[in-house]
Tab-separated table of C-alpha atoms in Angstrom:
chain	number	residue	atom	x	y	z
A	26	UNK	CA	-44.141	-20.753	-12.602
A	27	UNK	CA	-44.568	-23.884	-10.466
A	28	UNK	CA	-42.196	-26.869	-10.768
A	29	UNK	CA	-45.003	-28.914	-12.381
A	30	UNK	CA	-45.536	-26.213	-15.007
A	31	UNK	CA	-41.802	-26.084	-15.717
A	32	UNK	CA	-41.660	-29.857	-16.147
A	33	UNK	CA	-44.675	-29.747	-18.442
A	34	UNK	CA	-43.192	-26.963	-20.528
A	35	UNK	CA	-39.836	-28.715	-20.741
A	36	UNK	CA	-41.453	-32.032	-21.663
A	37	UNK	CA	-43.520	-30.460	-24.439
A	38	UNK	CA	-40.505	-28.622	-25.810
A	39	UNK	CA	-38.303	-31.734	-25.871
A	40	UNK	CA	-41.069	-33.812	-27.429
A	41	UNK	CA	-41.511	-31.199	-30.158
A	42	UNK	CA	-37.768	-31.056	-30.872
A	43	UNK	CA	-37.527	-34.847	-30.968
A	44	UNK	CA	-40.509	-35.021	-33.334
A	45	UNK	CA	-38.879	-32.507	-35.684
A	46	UNK	CA	-35.673	-34.562	-35.616
A	47	UNK	CA	-37.666	-37.685	-36.447
A	48	UNK	CA	-39.394	-35.979	-39.368
A	49	UNK	CA	-36.060	-34.811	-40.779
A	50	UNK	CA	-34.499	-38.265	-40.307
A	51	UNK	CA	-37.418	-39.971	-42.064
A	52	UNK	CA	-37.376	-37.524	-44.989
A	53	UNK	CA	-33.600	-37.934	-45.321
A	54	UNK	CA	-33.970	-41.728	-45.355
A	55	UNK	CA	-36.295	-41.430	-48.370
A	56	UNK	CA	-33.556	-39.741	-50.405
A	57	UNK	CA	-30.336	-41.345	-49.093
A	58	UNK	CA	-29.218	-44.810	-50.121
A	59	UNK	CA	-27.266	-46.698	-52.797
A	60	UNK	CA	-29.475	-44.806	-55.249
A	61	UNK	CA	-29.477	-41.167	-54.176
A	62	UNK	CA	-32.549	-39.195	-55.100
A	63	UNK	CA	-32.967	-35.408	-55.019
A	64	UNK	CA	-35.436	-34.286	-52.336
A	65	UNK	CA	-37.683	-32.783	-55.010
A	66	UNK	CA	-38.044	-36.154	-56.757
A	67	UNK	CA	-38.889	-37.801	-53.430
A	68	UNK	CA	-41.632	-35.261	-52.808
A	69	UNK	CA	-42.920	-35.721	-56.356
A	70	UNK	CA	-43.054	-39.502	-55.910
A	71	UNK	CA	-45.083	-39.092	-52.745
A	72	UNK	CA	-47.338	-36.570	-54.480
A	73	UNK	CA	-47.953	-39.023	-57.328
A	74	UNK	CA	-49.202	-41.691	-54.925
A	75	UNK	CA	-51.400	-39.126	-53.201
A	76	UNK	CA	-52.904	-38.143	-56.563
A	77	UNK	CA	-51.589	-34.592	-56.374
A	78	UNK	CA	-49.482	-34.661	-59.589
A	79	UNK	CA	-49.462	-36.630	-62.833
A	80	UNK	CA	-47.641	-39.996	-62.817
A	81	UNK	CA	-45.548	-38.940	-65.834
A	82	UNK	CA	-43.650	-36.440	-63.664
A	83	UNK	CA	-41.698	-39.240	-61.917
A	84	UNK	CA	-39.910	-42.244	-63.398
A	85	UNK	CA	-41.246	-45.690	-62.556
A	86	UNK	CA	-37.910	-46.649	-60.988
A	87	UNK	CA	-37.829	-43.694	-58.615
A	88	UNK	CA	-41.479	-44.199	-57.736
A	89	UNK	CA	-40.882	-47.866	-56.869
A	90	UNK	CA	-37.743	-47.107	-54.824
A	91	UNK	CA	-39.422	-44.399	-52.774
A	92	UNK	CA	-42.879	-45.883	-52.302
A	93	UNK	CA	-42.237	-49.627	-52.175
A	94	UNK	CA	-38.829	-49.716	-50.492
A	95	UNK	CA	-37.817	-46.649	-48.552
A	96	UNK	CA	-41.053	-45.306	-47.116
A	97	UNK	CA	-42.240	-48.599	-45.554
A	98	UNK	CA	-38.703	-49.276	-44.344
A	99	UNK	CA	-38.442	-45.898	-42.628
A	100	UNK	CA	-41.908	-46.215	-41.095
A	101	UNK	CA	-41.192	-49.728	-39.827
A	102	UNK	CA	-37.856	-48.575	-38.408
A	103	UNK	CA	-39.563	-45.728	-36.573
A	104	UNK	CA	-42.144	-48.102	-35.094
A	105	UNK	CA	-39.493	-50.637	-34.056
A	106	UNK	CA	-37.267	-48.010	-32.454
A	107	UNK	CA	-40.158	-46.402	-30.597
A	108	UNK	CA	-41.430	-49.778	-29.377
A	109	UNK	CA	-38.047	-50.895	-28.038
A	110	UNK	CA	-37.334	-47.547	-26.363
A	111	UNK	CA	-40.735	-47.309	-24.671
A	112	UNK	CA	-40.485	-50.922	-23.524
A	113	UNK	CA	-37.029	-50.217	-22.110
A	114	UNK	CA	-38.269	-47.165	-20.210
A	115	UNK	CA	-41.189	-49.109	-18.741
A	116	UNK	CA	-38.977	-52.054	-17.754
A	117	UNK	CA	-36.549	-49.751	-15.985
A	118	UNK	CA	-39.484	-48.351	-14.036
A	119	UNK	CA	-40.902	-51.807	-13.341
A	120	UNK	CA	-37.625	-53.240	-12.073
A	121	UNK	CA	-36.581	-49.999	-10.399
A	122	UNK	CA	-33.255	-50.578	-12.106
A	123	UNK	CA	-31.534	-48.334	-14.685
A	124	UNK	CA	-29.778	-51.356	-16.208
A	125	UNK	CA	-33.009	-53.040	-17.274
A	126	UNK	CA	-33.344	-53.443	-21.031
A	127	UNK	CA	-35.366	-55.776	-23.287
A	128	UNK	CA	-32.137	-57.460	-24.388
A	129	UNK	CA	-30.354	-57.535	-21.036
A	130	UNK	CA	-33.304	-59.032	-19.129
A	131	UNK	CA	-33.853	-61.669	-21.817
A	132	UNK	CA	-37.124	-60.494	-23.330
A	133	UNK	CA	-35.623	-59.815	-26.772
A	134	UNK	CA	-34.043	-63.256	-26.857
A	135	UNK	CA	-37.300	-64.793	-25.678
A	136	UNK	CA	-39.193	-63.032	-28.449
A	137	UNK	CA	-36.590	-64.113	-30.993
A	138	UNK	CA	-36.851	-67.685	-29.708
A	139	UNK	CA	-40.599	-67.665	-30.215
A	140	UNK	CA	-40.259	-66.328	-33.758
A	141	UNK	CA	-37.481	-68.778	-34.664
A	142	UNK	CA	-39.445	-71.698	-33.238
A	143	UNK	CA	-42.462	-70.735	-35.349
A	144	UNK	CA	-40.291	-70.673	-38.485
A	145	UNK	CA	-38.367	-73.886	-37.879
A	146	UNK	CA	-41.369	-75.884	-36.674
A	147	UNK	CA	-43.310	-74.929	-39.790
A	148	UNK	CA	-45.997	-72.865	-38.099
A	149	UNK	CA	-45.028	-69.634	-39.864
A	150	UNK	CA	-46.625	-70.717	-43.120
A	151	UNK	CA	-49.983	-71.436	-41.518
A	152	UNK	CA	-50.918	-67.766	-41.036
A	153	UNK	CA	-49.164	-64.423	-41.219
A	154	UNK	CA	-49.846	-63.635	-37.556
A	155	UNK	CA	-48.208	-66.788	-36.172
A	156	UNK	CA	-44.658	-65.363	-36.024
A	157	UNK	CA	-45.634	-62.121	-34.209
A	158	UNK	CA	-47.817	-64.103	-31.804
A	159	UNK	CA	-44.994	-66.560	-31.097
A	160	UNK	CA	-42.589	-63.652	-30.554
A	161	UNK	CA	-45.001	-62.044	-28.092
A	162	UNK	CA	-45.477	-65.281	-26.131
A	163	UNK	CA	-41.731	-65.903	-25.997
A	164	UNK	CA	-41.010	-62.366	-24.833
A	165	UNK	CA	-43.771	-62.470	-22.207
A	166	UNK	CA	-42.521	-65.758	-20.761
A	167	UNK	CA	-38.919	-64.546	-20.649
A	168	UNK	CA	-39.687	-61.263	-18.914
A	169	UNK	CA	-42.077	-62.945	-16.466
A	170	UNK	CA	-39.451	-65.466	-15.403
A	171	UNK	CA	-36.780	-62.782	-15.115
A	172	UNK	CA	-39.034	-60.624	-12.960
A	173	UNK	CA	-40.015	-63.508	-10.669
A	174	UNK	CA	-36.393	-64.513	-10.143
A	175	UNK	CA	-35.010	-60.978	-9.726
A	176	UNK	CA	-37.981	-59.230	-8.221
A	177	UNK	CA	-37.066	-55.892	-6.664
A	178	UNK	CA	-37.847	-55.339	-3.016
A	179	UNK	CA	-36.662	-58.764	-1.893
A	180	UNK	CA	-33.032	-57.962	-1.307
A	181	UNK	CA	-32.098	-58.312	-4.958
A	182	UNK	CA	-29.991	-55.660	-6.614
A	183	UNK	CA	-28.374	-54.883	-9.914
A	184	UNK	CA	-26.135	-57.940	-9.748
A	185	UNK	CA	-29.118	-60.283	-9.348
A	186	UNK	CA	-30.967	-58.710	-12.245
A	187	UNK	CA	-27.916	-58.921	-14.484
A	188	UNK	CA	-27.214	-62.529	-13.571
A	189	UNK	CA	-30.811	-63.637	-14.084
A	190	UNK	CA	-31.057	-61.680	-17.337
A	191	UNK	CA	-27.798	-63.137	-18.630
A	192	UNK	CA	-28.932	-66.637	-17.699
A	193	UNK	CA	-32.310	-66.136	-19.392
A	194	UNK	CA	-30.692	-64.715	-22.526
A	195	UNK	CA	-28.147	-67.562	-22.615
A	196	UNK	CA	-30.867	-70.190	-22.233
A	197	UNK	CA	-32.933	-68.665	-25.031
A	198	UNK	CA	-29.822	-68.326	-27.208
A	199	UNK	CA	-29.012	-71.993	-26.629
A	200	UNK	CA	-32.493	-73.007	-27.772
A	201	UNK	CA	-32.175	-70.723	-30.794
A	202	UNK	CA	-28.854	-72.411	-31.570
A	203	UNK	CA	-30.478	-75.846	-31.392
A	204	UNK	CA	-33.311	-74.767	-33.670
A	205	UNK	CA	-30.754	-73.316	-36.067
A	206	UNK	CA	-28.928	-76.661	-36.043
A	207	UNK	CA	-32.020	-78.598	-37.074
A	208	UNK	CA	-33.265	-75.970	-39.547
A	209	UNK	CA	-33.301	-76.614	-43.261
A	210	UNK	CA	-31.130	-74.659	-45.674
A	211	UNK	CA	-33.965	-72.391	-46.727
A	212	UNK	CA	-34.879	-71.732	-43.115
A	213	UNK	CA	-31.273	-70.898	-42.234
A	214	UNK	CA	-31.374	-67.919	-44.572
A	215	UNK	CA	-34.357	-66.578	-42.669
A	216	UNK	CA	-32.780	-67.231	-39.282
A	217	UNK	CA	-29.763	-65.027	-40.021
A	218	UNK	CA	-32.263	-62.180	-40.115
A	219	UNK	CA	-33.295	-62.869	-36.509
A	220	UNK	CA	-29.735	-63.141	-35.250
A	221	UNK	CA	-28.438	-59.849	-36.664
A	222	UNK	CA	-31.485	-57.612	-36.984
A	223	UNK	CA	-32.463	-55.921	-40.236
A	224	UNK	CA	-35.190	-53.897	-41.927
A	225	UNK	CA	-34.284	-55.149	-45.410
A	226	UNK	CA	-37.544	-57.090	-45.713
A	227	UNK	CA	-39.771	-54.207	-44.670
A	228	UNK	CA	-43.030	-53.887	-46.565
A	229	UNK	CA	-46.328	-52.104	-46.278
A	230	UNK	CA	-47.842	-55.317	-44.893
A	231	UNK	CA	-45.284	-55.286	-42.080
A	232	UNK	CA	-46.080	-51.657	-41.285
A	233	UNK	CA	-49.790	-52.462	-41.247
A	234	UNK	CA	-49.158	-55.381	-38.876
A	235	UNK	CA	-46.877	-53.533	-36.450
A	236	UNK	CA	-48.756	-50.213	-36.308
A	237	UNK	CA	-51.850	-51.430	-34.394
A	238	UNK	CA	-49.722	-53.513	-32.010
A	239	UNK	CA	-47.495	-50.531	-31.337
A	240	UNK	CA	-50.473	-48.215	-30.870
A	241	UNK	CA	-52.052	-50.600	-28.369
A	242	UNK	CA	-48.859	-51.128	-26.386
A	243	UNK	CA	-47.755	-47.481	-26.446
A	244	UNK	CA	-51.131	-46.115	-25.372
A	245	UNK	CA	-51.408	-48.723	-22.609
A	246	UNK	CA	-47.945	-47.906	-21.250
A	247	UNK	CA	-48.679	-44.192	-21.420
A	248	UNK	CA	-51.762	-44.764	-19.275
A	249	UNK	CA	-49.488	-46.520	-16.782
A	250	UNK	CA	-47.161	-43.505	-16.472
A	251	UNK	CA	-48.527	-42.472	-13.071
A	252	UNK	CA	-48.413	-46.049	-11.660
A	253	UNK	CA	-44.796	-46.272	-12.875
A	254	UNK	CA	-43.992	-43.102	-10.935
A	255	UNK	CA	-45.630	-44.636	-7.886
A	256	UNK	CA	-43.610	-47.845	-8.268
A	257	UNK	CA	-40.462	-45.732	-8.225
A	258	UNK	CA	-41.228	-45.030	-4.561
A	259	UNK	CA	-41.185	-48.768	-3.794
A	260	UNK	CA	-43.869	-51.442	-3.862
A	261	UNK	CA	-44.909	-50.932	-0.230
A	262	UNK	CA	-45.272	-47.173	-0.619
A	263	UNK	CA	-47.181	-47.659	-3.880
A	264	UNK	CA	-49.625	-49.980	-2.115
A	265	UNK	CA	-50.133	-47.407	0.629
A	266	UNK	CA	-51.034	-44.906	-2.093
A	267	UNK	CA	-53.760	-47.252	-3.323
A	268	UNK	CA	-52.001	-48.863	-6.292
A	269	UNK	CA	-52.805	-52.467	-7.155
A	270	UNK	CA	-49.149	-53.443	-7.531
A	271	UNK	CA	-49.709	-57.005	-8.744
A	272	UNK	CA	-52.185	-55.944	-11.432
A	273	UNK	CA	-49.910	-53.092	-12.536
A	274	UNK	CA	-46.939	-55.450	-12.805
A	275	UNK	CA	-48.907	-57.859	-14.985
A	276	UNK	CA	-50.007	-55.073	-17.296
A	277	UNK	CA	-46.490	-53.675	-17.589
A	278	UNK	CA	-45.114	-57.117	-18.383
A	279	UNK	CA	-47.812	-57.827	-20.969
A	280	UNK	CA	-47.617	-54.533	-22.845
A	281	UNK	CA	-43.815	-54.360	-22.737
A	282	UNK	CA	-43.692	-57.874	-24.168
A	283	UNK	CA	-46.239	-56.869	-26.812
A	284	UNK	CA	-44.040	-53.984	-27.989
A	285	UNK	CA	-40.827	-56.011	-27.945
A	286	UNK	CA	-42.504	-59.014	-29.566
A	287	UNK	CA	-43.863	-56.889	-32.404
A	288	UNK	CA	-40.467	-55.244	-32.939
A	289	UNK	CA	-38.493	-58.491	-32.885
A	290	UNK	CA	-41.002	-60.303	-35.093
A	291	UNK	CA	-40.454	-57.854	-37.949
A	292	UNK	CA	-36.932	-56.517	-37.389
A	293	UNK	CA	-35.053	-59.294	-35.598
A	294	UNK	CA	-32.886	-58.742	-32.520
A	295	UNK	CA	-31.821	-55.103	-32.160
A	296	UNK	CA	-30.091	-54.740	-28.805
A	297	UNK	CA	-29.489	-51.848	-26.410
A	298	UNK	CA	-32.048	-49.405	-27.853
A	299	UNK	CA	-34.192	-49.854	-24.753
A	300	UNK	CA	-31.160	-49.207	-22.539
A	301	UNK	CA	-29.551	-46.178	-24.168
A	302	UNK	CA	-32.550	-44.135	-25.292
A	303	UNK	CA	-34.457	-43.925	-21.951
A	304	UNK	CA	-31.315	-42.664	-20.226
A	305	UNK	CA	-30.900	-39.919	-22.822
A	306	UNK	CA	-34.591	-39.032	-22.499
A	307	UNK	CA	-34.316	-39.003	-18.709
A	308	UNK	CA	-31.504	-36.457	-18.930
A	309	UNK	CA	-33.692	-34.278	-21.139
A	310	UNK	CA	-37.080	-34.422	-19.373
A	311	UNK	CA	-36.419	-35.931	-15.955
A	312	UNK	CA	-37.661	-39.178	-14.385
A	313	UNK	CA	-41.410	-38.562	-14.678
A	314	UNK	CA	-42.880	-41.195	-16.986
A	315	UNK	CA	-45.584	-38.922	-18.384
A	316	UNK	CA	-42.947	-37.290	-20.606
A	317	UNK	CA	-40.210	-39.914	-20.359
A	318	UNK	CA	-42.219	-42.535	-22.264
A	319	UNK	CA	-43.217	-40.460	-25.327
A	320	UNK	CA	-39.836	-38.713	-25.593
A	321	UNK	CA	-38.103	-42.108	-25.360
A	322	UNK	CA	-40.356	-43.423	-28.111
A	323	UNK	CA	-39.595	-40.573	-30.505
A	324	UNK	CA	-35.847	-40.662	-29.785
A	325	UNK	CA	-35.825	-44.441	-30.278
A	326	UNK	CA	-37.502	-43.958	-33.645
A	327	UNK	CA	-34.871	-41.376	-34.611
A	328	UNK	CA	-32.044	-43.722	-33.595
A	329	UNK	CA	-33.283	-46.680	-35.640
A	330	UNK	CA	-34.152	-44.622	-38.724
A	331	UNK	CA	-30.693	-43.001	-38.728
A	332	UNK	CA	-28.925	-46.315	-38.018
A	333	UNK	CA	-30.834	-48.129	-40.768
A	334	UNK	CA	-30.098	-45.352	-43.264
A	335	UNK	CA	-26.408	-45.709	-42.441
A	336	UNK	CA	-26.630	-49.517	-42.609
A	337	UNK	CA	-27.802	-49.498	-46.222
A	338	UNK	CA	-25.632	-46.579	-47.332
A	339	UNK	CA	-22.111	-47.142	-45.982
A	340	UNK	CA	-21.239	-50.296	-47.949
A	341	UNK	CA	-23.475	-50.545	-51.036
A	342	UNK	CA	-24.801	-52.773	-52.457
A	343	UNK	CA	-24.337	-54.847	-49.274
A	344	UNK	CA	-26.103	-53.899	-46.050
A	345	UNK	CA	-24.509	-53.788	-42.621
A	346	UNK	CA	-26.780	-55.586	-40.120
A	347	UNK	CA	-28.772	-53.137	-38.030
A	348	UNK	CA	-27.958	-55.043	-34.839
A	349	UNK	CA	-24.255	-54.259	-35.275
A	350	UNK	CA	-24.945	-50.529	-35.080
A	351	UNK	CA	-27.057	-50.808	-31.960
A	352	UNK	CA	-24.527	-53.115	-30.263
A	353	UNK	CA	-21.606	-50.829	-31.124
A	354	UNK	CA	-23.492	-47.928	-29.544
A	355	UNK	CA	-25.064	-49.752	-26.618
A	356	UNK	CA	-22.273	-51.980	-25.313
A	357	UNK	CA	-19.914	-49.130	-24.272
A	358	UNK	CA	-22.876	-47.220	-22.830
A	359	UNK	CA	-23.903	-50.280	-20.820
A	360	UNK	CA	-20.385	-50.688	-19.404
A	361	UNK	CA	-20.388	-47.018	-18.430
A	362	UNK	CA	-23.710	-47.486	-16.624
A	363	UNK	CA	-22.401	-50.521	-14.765
A	364	UNK	CA	-19.386	-48.527	-13.583
A	365	UNK	CA	-21.622	-45.662	-12.515
A	366	UNK	CA	-23.871	-48.011	-10.543
A	367	UNK	CA	-20.836	-49.621	-8.937
A	368	UNK	CA	-19.567	-46.244	-7.758
A	369	UNK	CA	-22.951	-45.429	-6.237
A	370	UNK	CA	-23.130	-48.758	-4.402
A	371	UNK	CA	-19.606	-48.493	-2.979
A	372	UNK	CA	-19.494	-47.198	0.632
């Protein structure tokens, strides 16, 4: 068996295992919560909505909990986790830097700034698509500025990327703080959602809004898997191989911002998913983006679904903000990565 065949077989196997884990996590999230439901009742509630059994077989309360609350929440969590993880994997390939992450390079804060600005300035009530659009524009501007200021191949290294990303995130956070200061009392309640990250407001409308954006961004990034592998060789080598580097960079920036903007617009700021998950996926399937991107997406979905289930279960009836879980997991992992990179760079 050739090395390519082994990589293909390994990638398919890991993707299948990750998909099974995601299915189990989603099904468990339907049953687990402040109100615990037996798995059989969950399946019956789903069957009722699909017209497979009579409505009298399930209570109205259980039907509402499963169909109106838990299913859209789990689906939205899976989409958000997959979007952030795939964006993180693509950004690490774009920057040629394992420390790149939607939060660390400022794109999450830029997307949050766009969404918060739309809310505070009163544009959110004009149309339902204003907040996601504002989040996308904010994320795209933030990542574009970060890339221009810390562009790889011009003598910049990890330290430059970190400094530029920290500066971009701090600037966006300062603007978010100012908008929070001038926000009304009713708007402040909404802004807490953006600061901490949560899926408590998930609905079928949110799932319907995020799904096409995620599909567009994920499929576009998957088509850029081979160009990402070429960029890993360096921009000059990629150009020699016939890659339009500038056009590829623009597409990676746009579609990564689309995924992050969609995730932040409906789930708030959830940090470190795009940093941790691609590294785990890379250990499982290797650096090739053909399998790294989809495996990262599925593992990111698993992480968010499990974290959100824990967030609404550990301290009922209150909910622990989703962003606290991701930060508690990602911050130590990020410090470990920094130390690893420092060891590699030391003579």
